[in-house]
N, CA, C and O of each residue as an XYZ file, in Angstrom:
356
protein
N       0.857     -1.171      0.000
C       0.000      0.000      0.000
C       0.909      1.243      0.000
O       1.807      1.269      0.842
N       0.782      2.223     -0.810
C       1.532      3.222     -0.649
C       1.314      4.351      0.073
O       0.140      4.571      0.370
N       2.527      5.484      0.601
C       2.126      6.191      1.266
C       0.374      7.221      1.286
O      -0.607      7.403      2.007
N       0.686      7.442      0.558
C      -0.610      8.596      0.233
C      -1.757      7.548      0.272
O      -2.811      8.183      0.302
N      -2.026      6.054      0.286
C      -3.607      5.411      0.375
C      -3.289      5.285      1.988
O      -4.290      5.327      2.704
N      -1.862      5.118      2.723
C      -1.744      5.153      3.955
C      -2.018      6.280      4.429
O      -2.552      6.020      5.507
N      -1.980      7.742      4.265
C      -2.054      8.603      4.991
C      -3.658      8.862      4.676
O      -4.113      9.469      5.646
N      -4.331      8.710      4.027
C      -5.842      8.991      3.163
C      -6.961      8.163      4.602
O      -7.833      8.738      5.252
N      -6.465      6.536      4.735
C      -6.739      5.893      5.642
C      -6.908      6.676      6.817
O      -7.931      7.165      7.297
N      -5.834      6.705      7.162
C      -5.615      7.402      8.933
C      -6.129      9.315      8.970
O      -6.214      9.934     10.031
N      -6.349      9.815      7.874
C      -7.128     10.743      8.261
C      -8.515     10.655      8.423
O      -9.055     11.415      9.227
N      -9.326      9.668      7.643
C     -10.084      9.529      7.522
C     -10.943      8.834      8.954
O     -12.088      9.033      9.360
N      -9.857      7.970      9.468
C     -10.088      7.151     10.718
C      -9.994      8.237     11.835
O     -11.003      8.420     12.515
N      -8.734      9.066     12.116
C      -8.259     10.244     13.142
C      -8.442     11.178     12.218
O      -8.051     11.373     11.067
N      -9.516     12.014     13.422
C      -9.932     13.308     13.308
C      -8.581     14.591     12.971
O      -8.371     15.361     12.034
N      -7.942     14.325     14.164
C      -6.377     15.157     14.672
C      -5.982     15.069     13.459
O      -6.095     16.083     12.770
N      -5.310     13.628     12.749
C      -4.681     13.998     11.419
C      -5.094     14.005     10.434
O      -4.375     13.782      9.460
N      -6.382     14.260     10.321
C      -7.468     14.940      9.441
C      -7.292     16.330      9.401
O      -6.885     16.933      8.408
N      -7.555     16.773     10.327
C      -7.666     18.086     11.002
C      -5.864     19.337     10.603
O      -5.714     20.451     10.102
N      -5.043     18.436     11.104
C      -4.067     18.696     10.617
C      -3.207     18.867      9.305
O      -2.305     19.624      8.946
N      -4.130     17.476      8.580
C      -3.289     17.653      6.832
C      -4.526     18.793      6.214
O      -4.467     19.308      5.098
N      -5.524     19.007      7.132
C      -6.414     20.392      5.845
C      -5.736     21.693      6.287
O      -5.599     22.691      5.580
N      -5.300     21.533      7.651
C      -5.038     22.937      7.808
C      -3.310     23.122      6.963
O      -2.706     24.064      7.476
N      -2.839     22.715      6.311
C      -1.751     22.644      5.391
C      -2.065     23.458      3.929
O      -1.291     23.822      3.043
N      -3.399     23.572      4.051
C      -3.884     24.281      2.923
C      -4.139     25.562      2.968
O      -4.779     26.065      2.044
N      -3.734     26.267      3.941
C      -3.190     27.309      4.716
C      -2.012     28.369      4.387
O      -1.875     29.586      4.255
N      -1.317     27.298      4.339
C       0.176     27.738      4.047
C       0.299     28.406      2.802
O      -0.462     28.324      1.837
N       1.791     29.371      2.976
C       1.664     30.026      1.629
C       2.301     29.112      0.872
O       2.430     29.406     -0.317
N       2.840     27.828      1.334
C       2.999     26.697     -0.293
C       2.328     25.388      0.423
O       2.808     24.647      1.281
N       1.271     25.363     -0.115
C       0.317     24.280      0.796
C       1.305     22.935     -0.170
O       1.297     22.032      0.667
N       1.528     22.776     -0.521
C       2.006     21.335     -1.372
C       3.281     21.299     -0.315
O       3.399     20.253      0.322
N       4.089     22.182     -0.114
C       5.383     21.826      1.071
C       4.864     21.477      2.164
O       5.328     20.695      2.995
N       4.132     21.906      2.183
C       3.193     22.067      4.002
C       2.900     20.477      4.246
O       3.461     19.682      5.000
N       1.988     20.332      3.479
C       1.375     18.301      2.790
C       2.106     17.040      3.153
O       1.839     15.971      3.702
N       3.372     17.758      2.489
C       4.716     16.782      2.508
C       5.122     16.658      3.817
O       5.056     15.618      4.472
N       5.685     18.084      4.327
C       6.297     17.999      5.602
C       5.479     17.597      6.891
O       6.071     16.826      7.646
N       4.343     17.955      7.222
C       3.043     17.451      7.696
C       2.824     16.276      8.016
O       2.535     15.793      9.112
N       2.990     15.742      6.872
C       2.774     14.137      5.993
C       3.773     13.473      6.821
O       3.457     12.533      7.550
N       5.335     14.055      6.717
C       6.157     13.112      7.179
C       6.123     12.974      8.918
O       5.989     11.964      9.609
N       6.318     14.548      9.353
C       5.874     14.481     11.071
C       5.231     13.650     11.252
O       5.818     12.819     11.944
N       3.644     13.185     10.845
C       2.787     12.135     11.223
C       3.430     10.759     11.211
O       3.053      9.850     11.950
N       4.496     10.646     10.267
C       5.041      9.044     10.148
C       4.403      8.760      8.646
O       4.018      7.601      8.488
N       4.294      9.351      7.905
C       3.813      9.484      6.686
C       4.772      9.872      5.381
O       4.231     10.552      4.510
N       6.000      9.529      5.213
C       6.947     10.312      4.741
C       7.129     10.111      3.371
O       7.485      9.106      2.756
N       6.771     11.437      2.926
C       6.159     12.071      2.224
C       6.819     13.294      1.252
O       6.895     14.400      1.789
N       7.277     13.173     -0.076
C       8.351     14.471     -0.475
C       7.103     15.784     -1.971
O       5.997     15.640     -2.492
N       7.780     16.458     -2.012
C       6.864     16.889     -3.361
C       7.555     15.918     -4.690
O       6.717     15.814     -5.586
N       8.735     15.268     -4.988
C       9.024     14.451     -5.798
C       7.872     13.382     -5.786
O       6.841     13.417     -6.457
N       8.225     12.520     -4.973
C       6.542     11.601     -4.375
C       5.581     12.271     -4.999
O       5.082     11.782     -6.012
N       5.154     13.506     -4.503
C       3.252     13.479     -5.225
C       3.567     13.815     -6.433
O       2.578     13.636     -7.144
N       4.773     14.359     -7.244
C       4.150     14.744     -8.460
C       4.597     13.027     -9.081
O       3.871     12.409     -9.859
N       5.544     12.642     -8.690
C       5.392     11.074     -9.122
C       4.348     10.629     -9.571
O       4.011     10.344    -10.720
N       3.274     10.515     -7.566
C       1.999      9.005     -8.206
C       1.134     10.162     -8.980
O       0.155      9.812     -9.639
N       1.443     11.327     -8.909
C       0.589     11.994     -9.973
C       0.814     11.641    -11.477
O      -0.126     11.301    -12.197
N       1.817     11.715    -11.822
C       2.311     11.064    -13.461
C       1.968      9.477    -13.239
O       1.415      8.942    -14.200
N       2.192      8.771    -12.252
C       2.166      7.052    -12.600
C       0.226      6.920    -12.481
O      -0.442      6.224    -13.246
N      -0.223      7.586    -11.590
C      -1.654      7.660    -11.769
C      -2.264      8.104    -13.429
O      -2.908      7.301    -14.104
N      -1.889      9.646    -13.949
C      -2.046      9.574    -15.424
C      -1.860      8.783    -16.027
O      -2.840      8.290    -16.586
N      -0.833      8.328    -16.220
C      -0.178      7.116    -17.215
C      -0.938      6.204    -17.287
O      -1.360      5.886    -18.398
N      -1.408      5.399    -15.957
C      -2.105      4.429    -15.796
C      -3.407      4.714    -16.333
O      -3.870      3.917    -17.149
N      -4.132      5.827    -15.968
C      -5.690      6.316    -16.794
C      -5.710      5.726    -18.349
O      -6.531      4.933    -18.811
N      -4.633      6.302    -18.993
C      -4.408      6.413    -20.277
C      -4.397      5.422    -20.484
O      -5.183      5.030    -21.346
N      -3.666      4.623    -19.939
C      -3.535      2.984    -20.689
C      -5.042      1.877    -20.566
O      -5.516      0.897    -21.139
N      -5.358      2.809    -19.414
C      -6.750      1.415    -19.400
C      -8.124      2.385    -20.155
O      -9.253      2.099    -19.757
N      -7.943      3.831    -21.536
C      -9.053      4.167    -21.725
C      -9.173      3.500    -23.146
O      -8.308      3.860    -23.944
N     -10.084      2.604    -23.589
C      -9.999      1.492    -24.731
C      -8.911      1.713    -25.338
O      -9.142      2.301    -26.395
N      -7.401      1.444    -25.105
C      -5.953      0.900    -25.962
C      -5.746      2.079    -26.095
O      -5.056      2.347    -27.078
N      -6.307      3.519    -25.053
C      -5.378      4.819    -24.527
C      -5.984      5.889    -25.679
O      -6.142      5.744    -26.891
N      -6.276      7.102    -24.724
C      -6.587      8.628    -25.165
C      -5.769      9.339    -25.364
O      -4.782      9.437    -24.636
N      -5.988     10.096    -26.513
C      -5.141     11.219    -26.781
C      -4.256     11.868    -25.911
O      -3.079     12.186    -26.088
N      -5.212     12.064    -24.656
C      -4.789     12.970    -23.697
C      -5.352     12.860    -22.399
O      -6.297     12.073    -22.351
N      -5.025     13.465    -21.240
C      -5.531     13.077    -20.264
C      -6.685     13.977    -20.124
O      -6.584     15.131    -20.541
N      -7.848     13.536    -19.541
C      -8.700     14.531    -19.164
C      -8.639     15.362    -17.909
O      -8.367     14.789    -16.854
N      -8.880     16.745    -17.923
C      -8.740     17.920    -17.022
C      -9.084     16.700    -15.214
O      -9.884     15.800    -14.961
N      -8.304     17.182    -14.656
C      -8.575     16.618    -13.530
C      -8.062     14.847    -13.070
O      -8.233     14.365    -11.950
N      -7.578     14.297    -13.969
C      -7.544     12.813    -13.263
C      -6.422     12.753    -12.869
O      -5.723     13.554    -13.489
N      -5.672     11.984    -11.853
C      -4.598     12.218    -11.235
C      -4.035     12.608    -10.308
O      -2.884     12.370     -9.942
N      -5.169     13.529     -9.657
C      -4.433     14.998     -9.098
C      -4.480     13.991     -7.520
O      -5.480     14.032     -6.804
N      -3.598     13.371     -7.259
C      -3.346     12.780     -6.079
C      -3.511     13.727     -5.151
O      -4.018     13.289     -4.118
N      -3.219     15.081     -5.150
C      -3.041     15.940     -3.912
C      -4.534     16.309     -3.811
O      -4.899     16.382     -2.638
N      -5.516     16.566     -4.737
C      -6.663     17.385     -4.351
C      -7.413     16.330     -4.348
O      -8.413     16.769     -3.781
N      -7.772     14.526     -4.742
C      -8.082     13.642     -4.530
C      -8.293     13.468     -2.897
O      -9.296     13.386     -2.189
N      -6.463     13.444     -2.563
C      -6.460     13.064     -0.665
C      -7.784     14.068     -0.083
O      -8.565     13.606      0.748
N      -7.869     14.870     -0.387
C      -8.807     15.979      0.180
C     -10.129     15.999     -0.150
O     -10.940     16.790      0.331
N     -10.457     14.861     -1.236
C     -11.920     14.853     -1.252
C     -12.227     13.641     -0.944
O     -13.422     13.348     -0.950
N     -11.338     12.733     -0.632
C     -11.510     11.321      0.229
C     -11.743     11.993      1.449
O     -12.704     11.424      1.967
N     -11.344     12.933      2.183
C     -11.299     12.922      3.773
C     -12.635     14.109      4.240
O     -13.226     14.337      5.296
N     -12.721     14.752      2.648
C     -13.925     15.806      2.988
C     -14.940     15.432      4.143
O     -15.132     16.143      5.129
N     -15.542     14.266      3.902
C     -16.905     13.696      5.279
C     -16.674     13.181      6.034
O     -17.538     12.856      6.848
């Protein structure tokens, strides 16, 4: 399981580090904030990492849309604003 479905989990379960990875969106570079945040919790976590499973997440879209799309569509991928609408409720 990788970090980010691990940290998605435990906010979702704990309030505190729920509570804590939104208020990261705060910051005047909320994506550093995420990371560093991320790792304090035991979550360790770099901006290399998200823009990573962000490209291996695209990639993967593409390949499973019937034998792959032109292009990606607006929005799929976005691992960082994803974590945040898993933990929204």
């Amino acid at each position: 399981m990788d970090t980010m479905t691990k940290l998605t989990i435990a906010a979702r379960r704990n309030s505190e580090i729920k509570e804590a990875m939104l208020k990261t969106r705060e910051a005047a570079d909320p994506a550093d904030a995420f990371c560093k945040k991320a790792t304090e919790l035991g979550f360790p976590l770099t901006l290399g990492d998200l823009l990573s499973a962000e490209s291996t997440t695209r990639g993967n879209l593409l390949k499973s849309c019937n034998g792959g799309a032109d292009g990606p569509l607006e929005g799929w991928g976005d691992v960082y604003e994803e974590f945040f609408a898993a933990i929204k409720y």
